[in-house]
XYZ file of C-alpha atoms in Angstrom:
218
model
C -27.769 -18.557 37.791
C -25.343 -21.460 38.040
C -26.049 -24.416 35.790
C -28.821 -26.717 37.083
C -27.117 -29.629 35.330
C -23.618 -29.629 36.752
C -22.033 -33.115 36.936
C -23.724 -35.659 39.201
C -21.791 -36.932 42.202
C -24.046 -39.794 43.288
C -21.962 -42.177 45.437
C -21.100 -45.532 43.896
C -22.990 -47.546 46.518
C -26.229 -45.687 45.829
C -25.661 -45.853 42.099
C -25.472 -49.634 42.418
C -28.794 -49.677 44.287
C -30.406 -47.484 41.635
C -29.021 -49.634 38.829
C -30.459 -52.759 40.476
C -33.957 -51.281 40.860
C -36.442 -51.963 38.053
C -37.157 -48.811 36.087
C -36.795 -46.987 32.816
C -34.747 -43.802 33.288
C -31.457 -43.742 31.344
C -28.349 -43.252 33.483
C -27.398 -39.926 31.893
C -30.853 -38.468 32.511
C -30.790 -39.774 36.092
C -27.458 -38.018 36.639
C -28.961 -34.814 35.269
C -31.950 -35.238 37.593
C -29.579 -35.601 40.544
C -27.696 -32.420 39.739
C -30.900 -30.452 39.113
C -32.360 -31.531 42.463
C -29.111 -30.639 44.207
C -29.116 -27.231 42.536
C -32.618 -26.215 43.589
C -32.343 -27.632 47.099
C -29.109 -25.698 47.635
C -30.546 -22.265 46.864
C -30.828 -19.667 49.683
C -34.620 -19.590 49.298
C -34.983 -23.384 49.353
C -37.916 -24.719 51.369
C -36.171 -28.061 51.855
C -38.635 -30.191 49.922
C -38.856 -31.933 46.567
C -41.798 -33.860 45.088
C -41.727 -36.809 42.710
C -44.888 -37.952 40.924
C -44.418 -41.549 39.785
C -42.228 -43.697 42.019
C -42.396 -47.190 40.479
C -39.565 -49.075 42.257
C -37.553 -46.031 43.306
C -34.766 -45.888 40.721
C -34.982 -42.134 40.160
C -35.925 -41.618 43.806
C -32.429 -42.684 44.853
C -30.984 -39.760 42.898
C -33.494 -37.299 44.324
C -33.089 -38.633 47.863
C -29.306 -38.417 47.772
C -29.499 -34.782 46.682
C -32.030 -34.024 49.427
C -29.979 -35.701 52.139
C -27.027 -33.433 51.373
C -29.088 -30.390 52.301
C -31.129 -31.810 55.172
C -34.158 -31.740 52.886
C -36.938 -34.239 52.220
C -38.407 -35.847 49.110
C -42.036 -36.942 48.935
C -42.664 -39.482 46.193
C -46.261 -40.157 45.170
C -47.530 -43.355 43.527
C -50.488 -45.731 43.875
C -48.004 -48.539 43.118
C -50.428 -50.415 40.850
C -48.507 -49.450 37.728
C -49.362 -47.314 34.718
C -51.151 -48.585 31.616
C -47.940 -49.825 30.036
C -47.175 -51.974 33.120
C -50.388 -53.997 32.982
C -50.669 -57.602 31.693
C -50.312 -57.794 27.940
C -48.400 -54.516 27.685
C -44.735 -54.067 26.815
C -43.450 -53.188 30.281
C -45.390 -55.697 32.374
C -43.166 -57.418 34.961
C -44.668 -60.576 36.434
C -42.165 -60.472 39.311
C -43.937 -57.367 40.629
C -47.440 -58.868 40.745
C -48.970 -59.312 44.203
C -50.324 -62.871 44.305
C -52.976 -61.953 46.888
C -54.544 -59.140 44.883
C -53.555 -60.400 41.451
C -52.432 -56.855 40.667
C -49.127 -55.118 40.143
C -47.704 -53.851 43.431
C -44.381 -52.014 43.373
C -44.563 -50.670 46.935
C -42.473 -53.414 48.536
C -39.785 -53.162 45.855
C -39.679 -49.391 46.375
C -39.202 -49.857 50.119
C -36.393 -52.308 49.469
C -34.696 -49.739 47.227
C -34.897 -47.048 49.896
C -33.652 -49.468 52.571
C -30.663 -50.493 50.476
C -29.900 -46.854 49.634
C -30.191 -45.853 53.318
C -32.688 -43.137 52.447
C -35.646 -44.111 54.620
C -35.220 -40.988 56.780
C -35.076 -38.699 53.742
C -37.648 -40.119 51.312
C -41.318 -40.241 52.278
C -43.400 -42.604 50.171
C -47.002 -41.475 49.740
C -49.066 -44.461 48.540
C -52.027 -42.864 46.792
C -53.269 -41.847 43.358
C -51.761 -38.535 42.273
C -55.186 -36.892 42.142
C -56.087 -37.950 45.681
C -52.733 -36.880 47.118
C -53.013 -33.491 45.405
C -56.342 -32.889 47.170
C -54.681 -32.918 50.581
C -51.400 -31.277 49.637
C -50.731 -27.775 50.954
C -47.154 -26.505 50.713
C -44.638 -25.304 48.160
C -41.682 -27.356 46.976
C -38.293 -26.582 45.476
C -39.068 -28.864 42.573
C -41.820 -31.103 41.271
C -40.696 -33.993 39.076
C -43.505 -35.434 36.923
C -42.833 -38.972 35.720
C -46.132 -40.747 36.266
C -48.649 -42.321 33.905
C -48.248 -41.425 30.247
C -51.875 -41.385 29.173
C -53.170 -37.894 28.489
C -55.542 -38.111 31.444
C -52.794 -39.159 33.859
C -50.285 -36.584 32.637
C -52.880 -33.815 32.718
C -53.932 -34.737 36.242
C -50.313 -34.712 37.406
C -49.704 -31.297 35.868
C -52.966 -29.776 37.136
C -52.518 -31.167 40.631
C -48.844 -30.520 41.243
C -47.205 -27.875 39.016
C -48.842 -25.141 41.071
C -46.846 -26.143 44.139
C -43.471 -25.204 42.632
C -42.158 -22.210 44.559
C -41.050 -19.036 42.806
C -37.540 -19.745 41.545
C -38.097 -23.492 41.833
C -38.375 -26.011 39.026
C -40.912 -28.161 37.260
C -39.178 -31.242 35.858
C -40.934 -33.346 33.222
C -39.602 -36.678 31.989
C -40.185 -38.429 28.644
C -40.728 -35.236 26.668
C -40.451 -36.092 22.967
C -41.171 -33.288 20.468
C -41.142 -35.837 17.630
C -44.094 -38.264 17.987
C -41.962 -40.977 16.399
C -39.723 -40.953 19.486
C -42.346 -41.490 22.188
C -45.784 -40.729 23.587
C -47.228 -37.224 23.389
C -48.817 -36.539 26.810
C -45.602 -35.484 28.631
C -44.825 -33.187 25.691
C -48.326 -31.746 25.827
C -48.090 -30.779 29.502
C -44.569 -29.425 28.878
C -46.059 -27.115 26.233
C -48.843 -26.109 28.613
C -46.284 -25.144 31.240
C -44.367 -22.984 28.778
C -47.528 -21.438 27.349
C -48.756 -20.548 30.846
C -46.065 -17.881 31.122
C -45.183 -19.120 34.606
C -42.277 -21.332 33.537
C -39.147 -20.844 31.451
C -37.063 -23.695 30.103
C -33.560 -23.590 31.585
C -32.135 -27.024 30.742
C -32.694 -30.008 28.465
C -31.082 -33.397 28.961
C -32.359 -36.138 26.699
C -36.090 -36.371 27.380
C -35.810 -34.504 30.707
C -36.971 -30.886 30.690
C -36.185 -28.382 33.444
C -38.585 -25.448 33.662
C -37.982 -22.708 36.222
C -40.905 -20.852 37.754
C -40.881 -17.075 37.659
């Protein structure tokens, strides 16, 4: 199998859009994500679909959408757009600029749409505004990859894994972000579901880039 982390070739204009979008993914991991998505969408048995769980403002979605566009594929990105625990008032990553004055709650949906508009990816990226658990209840088709980067509580990470890992096609990939084997480096829930995927026997690790893990399904 060719490397799923060959160099990223995201165009400069889209890179600028991604850089301007609020978010937390390091540039080198985003480049790796781009090349991984391109790899799995380019395979002969591709079904032309990738899934992202955890949209926020669409920074990583630009990389996924660009890869999908190259192959006439689609990306569905799932988020309730009310933010994870760490985005709420009083927490480290709360951004007052993203609070909806009407509801008094975080709302990243409009900023996500702006990102997709600026990146010219509105025909390639489909935003599904719903909790991950609710969206999983109505989902019904396989994908070339599922990228889990949603809430980092154990409940949220477990729900994302239980609801979406099963939709990775044979030969496709489960991608998990913020995997830190050392607890001193970051939260444990993404690591815990990463271990579950490996222990299931269905997935084999094929690439590591920073905190991004690429697991291929048998």
